[in-house]
Coordinates of C-alpha atoms and ligand atoms in Angstrom, one line a residue:
M1 CA -104.9 51.4 82.3
N2 CA -101.4 51.0 83.7
I3 CA -99.6 54.3 84.1
L4 CA -96.0 54.9 84.8
P5 CA -96.2 57.4 87.7
S6 CA -92.5 58.2 87.8
A7 CA -92.8 59.8 84.4
T8 CA -95.5 62.3 85.4
V9 CA -94.6 65.9 84.4
H10 CA -91.0 65.3 85.4
H11 CA -89.9 67.5 82.5
A12 CA -92.1 70.3 83.9
N13 CA -89.9 70.3 87.0
H14 CA -86.7 70.6 85.1
W15 CA -87.6 73.7 83.2
T16 CA -84.4 75.4 84.1
G17 CA -81.2 76.1 82.3
S18 CA -80.9 77.2 78.8
K19 CA -83.9 76.4 76.5
T20 CA -84.4 76.7 72.8
P21 CA -87.2 78.9 71.6
L22 CA -89.2 75.9 70.4
L23 CA -89.1 74.3 73.8
R24 CA -90.3 77.6 75.3
F25 CA -93.1 77.7 72.8
L26 CA -94.3 74.2 73.6
E27 CA -94.2 75.1 77.3
R28 CA -96.3 78.1 76.6
C29 CA -98.8 75.9 74.7
Y30 CA -99.0 73.6 77.7
Q31 CA -99.6 76.6 80.1
D32 CA -102.2 78.1 77.8
F33 CA -104.2 75.0 77.1
V34 CA -103.9 73.0 80.3
T35 CA -106.8 75.1 81.6
E36 CA -109.0 74.1 78.6
N37 CA -111.6 71.7 79.9
A38 CA -114.1 71.3 77.0
G39 CA -114.9 68.0 75.6
N40 CA -115.5 64.5 76.9
V41 CA -113.4 61.4 77.5
A42 CA -114.5 58.6 75.1
D43 CA -116.4 56.0 77.0
Y44 CA -118.1 53.9 74.2
I45 CA -115.1 51.6 75.0
P46 CA -115.8 51.4 78.7
E47 CA -112.1 51.1 79.7
L48 CA -111.2 54.3 78.0
G49 CA -113.7 56.2 80.2
K50 CA -111.3 55.6 83.1
A51 CA -108.6 57.9 81.6
D52 CA -107.6 60.9 83.8
P53 CA -109.0 63.9 81.9
A54 CA -106.3 66.2 83.4
R55 CA -103.4 64.5 81.6
F56 CA -101.7 66.7 79.1
G57 CA -98.5 65.9 77.3
I58 CA -96.8 67.4 74.2
S59 CA -93.8 66.2 72.3
L60 CA -92.2 67.4 69.1
A61 CA -89.6 65.4 67.2
T62 CA -87.4 67.2 64.7
I63 CA -86.2 65.5 61.5
D64 CA -82.7 65.6 62.8
G65 CA -83.9 63.4 65.7
H66 CA -84.2 65.8 68.6
V67 CA -87.2 65.2 70.8
Y68 CA -88.8 68.0 72.8
E69 CA -91.1 67.0 75.6
V70 CA -93.5 68.9 77.9
G71 CA -95.9 67.7 80.6
D72 CA -97.2 64.1 80.5
S73 CA -95.2 63.2 77.5
R74 CA -94.2 59.8 78.9
I75 CA -97.7 58.6 80.1
P76 CA -98.8 55.6 78.1
F77 CA -102.2 55.6 76.4
T78 CA -103.7 53.5 73.7
I79 CA -102.9 54.5 70.1
Q80 CA -106.4 53.7 68.7
S81 CA -106.9 55.3 65.3
M82 CA -103.4 56.7 65.1
S83 CA -102.4 53.1 64.3
K84 CA -104.3 53.4 61.0
P85 CA -101.8 55.4 58.9
F86 CA -98.9 53.1 60.0
V87 CA -100.8 49.9 59.2
F88 CA -101.9 51.3 55.9
A89 CA -98.2 52.0 55.1
L90 CA -97.3 48.5 56.3
A91 CA -100.0 47.0 54.0
L92 CA -98.7 48.9 51.0
D93 CA -95.2 47.6 51.6
T94 CA -96.2 44.1 52.6
L95 CA -98.8 43.3 49.9
G96 CA -97.9 45.8 47.2
A97 CA -99.7 49.0 46.3
E98 CA -101.7 47.3 43.6
R99 CA -103.3 44.8 46.0
V100 CA -104.1 47.4 48.7
E101 CA -105.4 50.0 46.3
R102 CA -107.7 47.5 44.8
A103 CA -109.4 46.9 48.2
I104 CA -109.4 50.3 49.7
G105 CA -110.2 53.7 48.2
V106 CA -108.5 57.0 48.9
E107 CA -111.4 59.5 48.8
P108 CA -112.5 61.4 51.9
S109 CA -115.8 60.1 53.1
G110 CA -116.8 63.2 55.0
D111 CA -118.3 60.8 57.6
P112 CA -117.4 60.1 61.2
F113 CA -114.7 57.5 61.9
N114 CA -117.2 54.7 62.7
S115 CA -119.4 55.2 59.7
I116 CA -120.8 52.0 58.2
R117 CA -121.2 53.5 54.8
L118 CA -119.0 52.1 51.9
N119 CA -118.3 53.7 48.5
A120 CA -120.0 52.9 45.3
E121 CA -117.9 49.8 44.8
N122 CA -118.8 48.6 48.3
H123 CA -115.2 49.2 49.4
P124 CA -114.0 51.5 52.2
F125 CA -113.7 55.1 51.3
N126 CA -110.2 55.4 52.7
P127 CA -107.8 53.7 55.2
M128 CA -108.3 56.4 57.9
V129 CA -111.9 55.5 58.8
N130 CA -112.6 52.3 60.7
A131 CA -113.9 50.4 57.6
G132 CA -110.6 51.1 55.7
A133 CA -108.5 50.3 58.7
I134 CA -110.3 47.0 59.3
A135 CA -109.7 46.2 55.7
C136 CA -106.0 46.9 56.2
S137 CA -105.8 44.6 59.2
G138 CA -107.6 42.0 57.1
L139 CA -104.9 42.3 54.4
I140 CA -102.2 41.9 56.9
H141 CA -104.1 38.9 58.3
E142 CA -104.4 37.4 54.8
S143 CA -100.6 37.6 54.5
K144 CA -99.4 36.8 58.0
G145 CA -102.2 34.7 59.5
A146 CA -102.0 34.3 63.3
G147 CA -98.8 36.3 63.3
A148 CA -100.6 39.4 62.0
F149 CA -100.8 41.4 65.2
D150 CA -97.3 40.8 66.2
Y151 CA -96.1 41.8 62.7
I152 CA -98.1 45.1 63.1
R153 CA -96.8 45.7 66.7
Q154 CA -93.3 45.3 65.6
A155 CA -93.7 47.7 62.7
L156 CA -95.3 50.3 65.0
G157 CA -92.3 49.8 67.3
R158 CA -89.9 50.6 64.4
F159 CA -91.7 53.8 63.8
A160 CA -91.5 54.7 67.5
G161 CA -87.9 53.5 67.9
R162 CA -88.7 51.1 70.7
E163 CA -90.6 47.9 71.4
L164 CA -94.3 48.6 72.1
S165 CA -96.7 46.6 74.3
M166 CA -100.5 46.4 74.4
D167 CA -103.1 47.4 77.0
E168 CA -104.9 44.1 77.7
A169 CA -107.8 45.8 79.6
V170 CA -108.6 48.3 76.8
Y171 CA -108.3 45.4 74.3
A172 CA -110.7 43.2 76.3
S173 CA -113.1 46.1 76.8
E174 CA -113.3 47.0 73.1
S175 CA -113.5 43.4 72.1
A176 CA -116.4 42.9 74.4
T177 CA -118.3 45.9 73.1
G178 CA -117.1 46.4 69.5
D179 CA -120.2 45.1 67.6
R180 CA -120.4 48.2 65.4
N181 CA -116.8 47.4 64.1
R182 CA -117.8 43.7 63.7
A183 CA -120.8 44.8 61.6
I184 CA -118.4 46.8 59.4
G185 CA -116.2 43.7 59.2
Y186 CA -119.1 41.5 58.0
L187 CA -120.1 44.1 55.5
L188 CA -116.5 44.1 54.1
R189 CA -116.6 40.3 53.9
N190 CA -119.8 40.4 52.1
S191 CA -118.2 42.7 49.4
G192 CA -115.1 40.5 49.3
V193 CA -112.8 43.2 50.8
V194 CA -112.2 40.9 53.8
T195 CA -111.6 37.3 52.9
D196 CA -110.5 35.8 56.2
D197 CA -112.6 35.0 59.3
V198 CA -114.2 38.3 60.5
N199 CA -113.5 37.7 64.2
A200 CA -109.9 36.9 63.6
V201 CA -109.5 40.1 61.5
L202 CA -111.3 42.2 64.2
D203 CA -109.1 40.7 66.8
V204 CA -106.1 42.0 65.0
Y205 CA -107.8 45.4 64.6
F206 CA -108.8 45.7 68.3
R207 CA -105.3 44.6 69.4
Q208 CA -103.6 47.1 67.1
C209 CA -105.8 49.9 68.6
S210 CA -104.8 48.9 72.1
V211 CA -101.0 49.3 71.5
L212 CA -99.6 51.6 74.2
V213 CA -97.7 54.7 73.2
T214 CA -96.7 58.0 74.7
A215 CA -96.8 61.5 73.3
R216 CA -93.1 61.1 72.8
D217 CA -93.6 57.9 70.8
I218 CA -96.2 59.6 68.7
A219 CA -93.9 62.5 67.9
V220 CA -91.1 60.2 66.8
M221 CA -93.6 58.1 64.7
A222 CA -94.9 61.3 63.1
A223 CA -91.3 62.6 62.5
T224 CA -90.6 59.2 60.7
L225 CA -93.5 60.0 58.4
A226 CA -92.2 63.5 57.9
N227 CA -88.8 62.1 57.0
R228 CA -89.7 59.8 54.1
G229 CA -89.9 56.8 56.3
I230 CA -86.5 57.1 58.0
N231 CA -86.8 57.2 61.8
P232 CA -84.8 60.3 62.7
V233 CA -83.9 58.9 66.1
T234 CA -82.8 55.4 65.1
G235 CA -81.8 56.1 61.5
E236 CA -83.8 53.1 60.3
Q237 CA -85.7 53.2 57.0
V238 CA -88.9 51.9 58.4
M239 CA -91.1 51.9 55.3
T240 CA -90.6 52.9 51.6
P241 CA -90.9 56.5 50.6
Y242 CA -93.8 55.4 48.3
A243 CA -95.8 54.0 51.2
I244 CA -95.0 57.0 53.4
S245 CA -96.0 59.6 50.8
R246 CA -99.3 57.8 50.1
T247 CA -100.0 57.5 53.8
L248 CA -99.5 61.2 54.3
S249 CA -101.8 61.9 51.4
V250 CA -104.7 60.0 52.9
M251 CA -103.9 61.6 56.3
T252 CA -104.2 65.0 54.6
S253 CA -107.6 64.3 53.0
S254 CA -109.1 62.1 55.6
G255 CA -107.0 61.9 58.8
M256 CA -109.4 64.0 60.8
Y257 CA -112.6 62.3 59.5
D258 CA -115.5 64.7 59.0
Y259 CA -113.3 67.6 60.2
A260 CA -110.5 66.8 57.6
G261 CA -111.3 69.6 55.1
E262 CA -111.6 72.2 57.8
W263 CA -108.4 70.9 59.4
I264 CA -106.2 71.0 56.4
Y265 CA -107.7 74.4 55.5
R266 CA -106.9 75.9 58.9
V267 CA -103.9 74.0 60.2
G268 CA -102.4 72.7 57.0
I269 CA -100.4 69.8 58.6
P270 CA -101.4 66.2 57.9
A271 CA -102.7 64.7 61.1
K272 CA -104.4 61.7 62.7
S273 CA -106.3 61.5 65.9
G274 CA -107.3 58.6 68.2
V275 CA -110.1 58.3 70.7
G276 CA -107.5 57.5 73.3
G277 CA -106.8 61.2 73.3
G278 CA -103.7 61.3 71.0
I279 CA -103.1 63.5 68.0
L280 CA -100.3 62.9 65.6
A281 CA -99.2 65.6 63.2
S282 CA -96.6 65.2 60.6
L283 CA -95.2 68.1 58.5
P284 CA -93.1 66.7 55.7
A285 CA -89.4 67.5 55.9
R286 CA -89.9 69.5 59.1
L287 CA -91.3 67.8 62.2
G288 CA -93.5 65.3 63.9
L289 CA -95.8 66.3 66.8
G290 CA -97.5 64.0 69.3
S291 CA -100.0 65.2 71.9
Y292 CA -102.0 63.5 74.6
S293 CA -105.1 64.8 76.3
P294 CA -108.1 62.5 76.7
K295 CA -111.0 65.0 76.3
L296 CA -112.4 64.8 72.8
D297 CA -114.7 67.1 70.7
K298 CA -117.7 65.8 68.9
H299 CA -115.6 64.5 66.0
G300 CA -113.5 62.4 68.4
N301 CA -110.5 64.6 68.2
S302 CA -108.6 65.7 71.3
V303 CA -109.6 69.3 72.2
R304 CA -106.2 70.4 73.6
G305 CA -104.3 68.5 71.0
I306 CA -106.1 70.5 68.2
K307 CA -105.3 73.7 70.0
V308 CA -101.6 72.8 70.2
C309 CA -101.5 72.0 66.4
E310 CA -103.4 75.2 65.6
A311 CA -101.0 77.3 67.7
L312 CA -97.9 75.6 66.2
S313 CA -99.1 76.1 62.7
S314 CA -100.1 79.8 63.1
H315 CA -97.3 80.9 65.3
Y316 CA -94.6 79.6 63.0
D317 CA -96.6 79.9 59.8
L318 CA -96.2 76.2 59.1
H319 CA -99.2 75.6 56.9
M320 CA -97.9 73.2 54.3
M321 CA -99.4 75.1 51.4
N322 CA -97.7 78.3 52.6
R323 CA -94.2 77.8 51.3
N324 CA -91.9 79.4 48.8
D325 CA -88.4 79.0 47.6
N326 CA -85.9 81.3 45.9
A327 CA -84.9 79.7 42.7
R328 CA -82.0 82.1 42.2
N329 CA -80.2 81.7 45.4
S330 CA -78.0 78.7 44.5
I331 CA -75.7 80.3 42.0
I332 CA -72.9 82.1 43.8
A333 CA -70.6 82.7 40.8
D334 CA -70.9 82.3 37.0
Y335 CA -67.8 83.1 35.0
D336 CA -65.5 81.9 32.3
L337 CA -61.8 81.3 31.9
G338 CA -61.1 84.9 31.2
Q339 CA -62.1 85.8 34.7
S340 CA -60.5 82.9 36.5
P341 CA -58.0 80.7 34.8
S342 CA -56.5 77.7 36.6
R343 CA -53.5 78.1 38.8
R344 CA -51.3 76.6 36.1
S345 CA -48.9 79.0 34.6
R346 CA -49.1 78.7 30.9
R347 CA -46.6 79.4 28.2
P348 CA -47.2 82.5 26.1
H349 CA -48.7 80.7 23.1
E350 CA -51.0 78.7 25.4
Q351 CA -52.1 81.9 27.1
R352 CA -52.9 83.5 23.8
L353 CA -55.1 80.4 22.8
L354 CA -56.9 80.4 26.1
A355 CA -57.5 84.2 25.9
A356 CA -59.0 83.8 22.5
H357 CA -61.3 81.0 23.6
H358 CA -62.1 82.0 27.2
H359 CA -65.9 81.8 26.4
D360 CA -65.4 78.1 25.8
V361 CA -65.1 77.2 29.4
R362 CA -67.9 78.3 31.7
I363 CA -67.8 77.8 35.4
I364 CA -70.9 77.9 37.6
E365 CA -70.4 77.7 41.3
L366 CA -73.5 76.4 43.2
M367 CA -74.3 76.2 46.9
G368 CA -76.8 75.1 49.5
T369 CA -79.7 72.8 48.8
L370 CA -80.3 72.3 45.1
T371 CA -84.0 72.0 44.4
F372 CA -86.1 71.5 41.3
A373 CA -86.6 75.3 41.1
N374 CA -82.9 76.1 41.5
I375 CA -81.8 73.7 38.8
D376 CA -84.4 74.9 36.3
Y377 CA -83.0 78.4 36.9
V378 CA -79.5 77.2 36.3
S379 CA -80.6 75.5 33.0
R380 CA -82.0 78.8 31.8
Q381 CA -78.8 80.6 32.7
I382 CA -76.9 78.1 30.6
A383 CA -79.4 78.4 27.7
A384 CA -79.2 82.2 27.8
K385 CA -75.6 82.4 26.6
P386 CA -73.8 80.9 23.6
R387 CA -73.0 77.3 24.3
P388 CA -69.4 76.7 25.6
S389 CA -67.5 73.5 25.0
F390 CA -67.1 72.8 28.7
I391 CA -69.3 73.7 31.7
I392 CA -67.9 73.2 35.1
F393 CA -70.4 72.8 37.9
D394 CA -68.6 73.4 41.2
L395 CA -70.6 71.6 43.9
R396 CA -68.3 71.8 46.8
R397 CA -70.7 74.1 48.8
V398 CA -73.8 72.1 47.8
A399 CA -75.2 70.3 50.9
V400 CA -78.1 68.5 49.3
I401 CA -79.5 67.7 45.8
T402 CA -83.1 66.8 46.1
R403 CA -84.4 63.9 44.0
P404 CA -86.3 66.1 41.6
A405 CA -83.3 68.4 41.2
G406 CA -81.0 65.4 40.7
R407 CA -83.2 64.2 37.8
L408 CA -83.4 67.7 36.3
L409 CA -79.7 68.2 36.5
A410 CA -79.0 64.9 34.9
E411 CA -81.4 65.7 32.1
G412 CA -79.4 68.9 31.6
F413 CA -76.2 66.9 31.4
R414 CA -77.8 64.7 28.8
E415 CA -78.9 67.7 26.8
L416 CA -75.4 69.2 26.9
A417 CA -73.9 65.9 25.9
A418 CA -76.1 65.8 22.8
F419 CA -74.5 69.1 21.7
N420 CA -71.0 67.8 22.6
V421 CA -70.7 70.0 25.6
T422 CA -68.7 68.3 28.4
A423 CA -70.1 68.8 31.9
I424 CA -67.5 68.7 34.6
L425 CA -68.4 68.3 38.3
S426 CA -66.1 69.4 41.1
G427 CA -66.3 69.1 44.8
I428 CA -68.2 65.9 45.2
E429 CA -66.9 62.4 45.9
R430 CA -68.5 59.4 44.1
S431 CA -69.5 58.0 47.5
S432 CA -71.3 61.1 48.7
P433 CA -75.1 61.4 49.0
T434 CA -74.9 64.4 46.7
W435 CA -73.4 62.2 43.9
Q436 CA -76.0 59.4 44.7
A437 CA -78.8 61.9 44.0
I438 CA -77.7 62.2 40.4
A439 CA -75.9 58.9 39.8
E440 CA -79.1 57.1 39.3
W441 CA -80.0 59.4 36.3
T442 CA -76.5 59.9 34.8
E443 CA -75.8 56.4 33.6
G444 CA -74.6 56.3 30.1
I445 CA -73.9 60.0 29.7
S446 CA -70.5 60.1 27.9
N447 CA -69.6 63.8 28.3
L448 CA -69.6 63.9 32.1
R449 CA -66.4 64.1 34.2
N450 CA -65.6 64.9 37.7
F451 CA -62.5 66.0 39.6
R452 CA -62.3 66.7 43.3
L453 CA -60.8 70.2 43.0
L454 CA -62.3 73.1 41.0
D455 CA -58.7 74.1 39.9
D456 CA -58.2 70.6 38.4
C457 CA -61.4 70.9 36.5
I458 CA -60.4 74.2 35.0
E459 CA -56.9 73.0 34.2
W460 CA -58.2 70.0 32.5
A461 CA -60.7 72.0 30.4
E462 CA -57.8 74.4 29.5
D463 CA -55.7 71.5 28.4
Q464 CA -58.6 70.3 26.1
I465 CA -58.8 73.8 24.6
V466 CA -55.1 74.0 24.1
Y467 CA -55.0 70.6 22.6
R468 CA -58.0 71.3 20.4
Y469 CA -56.6 74.5 18.9
S470 CA -52.9 73.7 18.8
G471 CA -52.9 70.0 18.4
A472 CA -50.7 69.2 21.3
I473 CA -49.9 69.8 24.9
D474 CA -46.1 69.9 24.9
S475 CA -45.5 69.0 28.5
H476 CA -42.4 67.0 27.4
A477 CA -41.0 69.7 25.1
M478 CA -37.6 71.1 26.1
T479 CA -37.5 74.8 26.5
E480 CA -34.7 77.2 26.2
L481 CA -33.7 79.8 28.8
S482 CA -34.6 82.5 26.3
E483 CA -38.3 81.5 26.7
Q484 CA -38.2 82.2 30.5
P485 CA -40.3 85.4 31.2
L486 CA -38.0 86.0 34.2
L487 CA -35.0 86.3 31.8
A488 CA -36.7 88.3 29.1
G489 CA -34.4 90.9 27.6
L490 CA -31.2 89.1 28.3
S491 CA -28.7 88.7 25.5
A492 CA -27.7 85.3 24.1
Q493 CA -24.3 85.6 25.7
E494 CA -25.8 86.5 29.1
L495 CA -28.1 83.5 28.9
T496 CA -25.2 81.2 28.0
D497 CA -23.2 82.6 30.9
L498 CA -26.1 82.0 33.3
A499 CA -26.6 78.5 32.0
S500 CA -23.0 77.7 32.7
L501 CA -23.6 78.5 36.4
G502 CA -26.2 75.8 36.8
T503 CA -26.6 72.1 36.7
I504 CA -29.3 70.2 34.8
R505 CA -31.3 68.0 37.2
N506 CA -33.9 65.3 36.5
Y507 CA -36.7 64.5 39.0
E508 CA -39.2 61.6 39.0
A509 CA -42.9 62.4 39.3
G510 CA -43.8 62.8 43.0
T511 CA -40.4 64.1 44.1
T512 CA -40.2 67.1 46.4
I513 CA -37.9 69.5 44.7
I514 CA -38.1 72.3 47.2
A515 CA -39.2 71.9 50.8
A516 CA -40.7 75.0 52.5
S517 CA -38.8 73.9 55.7
E518 CA -35.4 74.2 54.1
P519 CA -33.4 77.4 53.6
P520 CA -33.4 78.7 50.0
L521 CA -30.2 77.8 48.3
S522 CA -31.1 77.7 44.7
L523 CA -33.3 78.9 41.9
F524 CA -34.8 76.6 39.2
F525 CA -35.7 77.0 35.6
L526 CA -38.1 74.4 34.4
K527 CA -37.0 73.0 31.0
S528 CA -39.6 70.3 30.7
G529 CA -42.4 68.6 32.7
I530 CA -44.8 70.0 35.2
V531 CA -44.4 70.9 38.9
H532 CA -46.8 72.3 41.4
V533 CA -46.4 74.7 44.3
R534 CA -48.1 73.6 47.5
L535 CA -48.6 75.5 50.8
P536 CA -47.6 73.6 53.9
N537 CA -51.4 73.2 54.6
G538 CA -51.7 71.1 51.4
V539 CA -53.4 73.8 49.2
R540 CA -52.0 73.8 45.7
I541 CA -51.4 77.4 44.7
A542 CA -49.8 77.0 41.3
T543 CA -49.0 74.5 38.6
L544 CA -46.0 75.4 36.4
T545 CA -44.9 74.0 33.1
A546 CA -41.8 74.2 30.9
G547 CA -40.5 77.7 30.6
M548 CA -41.3 78.8 34.1
A549 CA -39.0 79.5 37.0
F550 CA -39.6 78.4 40.6
G551 CA -37.9 79.1 43.8
E552 CA -37.6 82.6 42.4
M553 CA -39.3 84.2 45.4
A554 CA -36.0 83.6 47.2
L555 CA -34.8 86.7 45.3
L556 CA -37.1 88.7 47.5
E557 CA -37.4 86.6 50.7
A558 CA -35.0 84.8 52.9
H559 CA -37.4 82.0 53.6
R560 CA -39.3 79.4 51.5
S561 CA -43.0 79.7 51.9
A562 CA -44.1 76.7 49.9
D563 CA -43.1 73.2 48.7
V564 CA -42.5 72.5 45.0
L565 CA -43.2 68.9 43.8
A566 CA -42.8 67.2 40.4
D567 CA -46.1 66.2 38.8
K568 CA -44.6 64.6 35.8
S569 CA -40.9 63.7 35.3
V570 CA -39.1 67.0 35.3
T571 CA -35.9 68.5 33.8
A572 CA -34.8 71.7 35.4
L573 CA -31.7 73.9 35.5
E574 CA -30.7 74.5 39.1
V575 CA -28.7 77.7 39.7
P576 CA -27.2 78.2 43.2
L577 CA -28.6 81.4 44.6
A578 CA -25.1 82.7 45.6
D579 CA -23.9 82.3 42.0
F580 CA -27.0 83.9 40.6
Q581 CA -26.6 86.9 43.0
R582 CA -23.0 87.3 41.9
F583 CA -24.1 87.1 38.2
R584 CA -26.5 89.9 38.9
E585 CA -24.0 92.0 40.8
Q586 CA -21.4 91.7 38.0
R587 CA -24.0 92.9 35.4
P588 CA -26.0 95.7 37.0
R589 CA -28.2 96.2 33.9
V590 CA -29.1 92.5 33.8
G591 CA -29.8 92.5 37.5
E592 CA -32.2 95.4 37.1
R593 CA -33.9 93.7 34.1
I594 CA -34.5 90.4 36.0
M595 CA -36.0 92.3 39.0
H596 CA -38.2 94.2 36.6
N597 CA -39.3 90.9 35.1
L598 CA -40.0 89.5 38.5
A599 CA -42.1 92.5 39.4
Q600 CA -44.1 92.0 36.2
L601 CA -44.7 88.3 36.9
L602 CA -45.9 89.2 40.4
A603 CA -48.2 92.0 39.1
D604 CA -49.7 89.5 36.6
R605 CA -50.4 87.0 39.5
L606 CA -52.0 89.8 41.5
I607 CA -54.3 90.7 38.7
V608 CA -55.4 87.1 38.3
A609 CA -56.0 86.8 42.1
N610 CA -58.0 90.0 42.2
T611 CA -60.2 88.9 39.3
K612 CA -60.9 85.6 41.1
V613 CA -61.8 87.4 44.3
S614 CA -64.1 89.8 42.5
V615 CA -65.8 86.9 40.6
L616 CA -66.7 85.3 43.9
T617 CA -67.7 88.5 45.8
A618 CA -69.7 90.2 43.0
S619 CA -73.4 89.6 42.5
Ligands
LIG701 N1 -110.6 51.4 68.3 C1 -111.4 52.6 68.0 C2 -112.7 52.2 67.2 O1 -112.6 51.4 66.3 C3 -110.6 53.5 67.2 C4 -111.4 54.7 66.8 C5 -110.7 56.0 66.8 O2 -109.6 56.1 67.5 N2 -111.2 57.0 66.2 O3 -113.8 52.6 67.6

């Protein structure tokens, strides 16, 4: 076998500098098990008998594509039976599940890998034993003919993330001695599972078993299985999620042959071994492990490789059946309009309407990964209270929506729509993966909206409530100065005097009316239209409608702290600050009244801000 001497334990010599705990753990496995000398190198394929029994390499690939390596992780060896899961996945995707599942079973045989026994239908028990694997190679041969091996080699390379070659000597050695596998091939042809020339099919099988890999390659291949078929290093979707999940299923029940039950009971990580000394272990959504050590136990599984898998599983408690999830941890806040209205200042009659109907808009802020369990919990929280007209789901802190959760969430939206409840989503873009997770299921749901900002969602829902109960949103209505809360308590004469100091101004939508960078020179009373107040960092802190004042903070501060922009075409009375100050000074009672009103407005804002903070920090 050709060995790359330069790669030998070069990682072991660089065990300096800062290391992650997982790398230290793998190093400890190497130290602990390198002294393990039980087992024998396979020699029924004569060329395999030449392997150096001292070799020991471990590699672990994470699903974010980081690859840890210890010891002989770059020494090539033949993949042997570890090719079986990948060729099974390839057959599923190439010929379709129906064709493959008709030829090959998925029951564990409880037999050794080279068993000649077939199931009751004279088909292979499963694709992890030789009979099933030869049948898979036969299916690929049926479809690709003379190109079958190269087709397989390239697919294996996509799993590994690099082009793989073949060990000619091992291939020749197995081809010369592989009569037992030929016998299986003839048996399969006899029962119609193999339809092509047996020797041609066996040639594909022997070649695929002789493909050269390293522990590192195996780790990446295993991580690709763990990652629903996306190679975490190259990012390529190598096979369909269907093929991958079915492949992991048969690895779980049959990957370790007549040790499979014991293995999944004790270690709990789907795995596959090869007589070349490799073990591949793939823990879905977590990691892929590859190990290389040529001495095998009586089942044909690498002795040290098994020890590494056992240690990994027990040390980190990674048994796949040993998992839980907290269904309740995704709701960070659940409140209604009463506790957190939008930043839009409403006129008194609108405020009264919204206060009376605050239960009608419910806001649920979610975070983290949304799973099936989380979304079911959310559904029950919704069902537990009287149905509002609007439910806002704030998803800005949601990192991932799993597929099952996406479906359940969409079913929830459909349920709400049937009762005329509008679901409003905030914090996700239509192009985001989070949206994609639900988009597939939400088609045709009429009562579903989305806005980027939570405040926009709340404001929109408030408008709907106002419209529903008052029949109109009067954003174009002209208001009088007497409606200004800042001027409450002034006499008609005082208001007329004040109006005479100012000038009526009109602004187009989008105009900057006040710039934070400019000195404060005037005060504005909004007569019609909508403006918003925006901090220099772009955050919108308030939306104001007819009847409100802006620029009024200049009565307290010598600097502007925010911009004010017109949202819709705006009419406002602009009063120069100097004139306003003089007006106040000439009428001390009025001046005191206005400052009292200002204090009241600021106190109201503070109360709203405090409620919002407490909604988010309570629980
Ligand atoms: N090529 C080997 C054989 O068919 C593969 C067996 C194995 O790795 N378990 O005998």
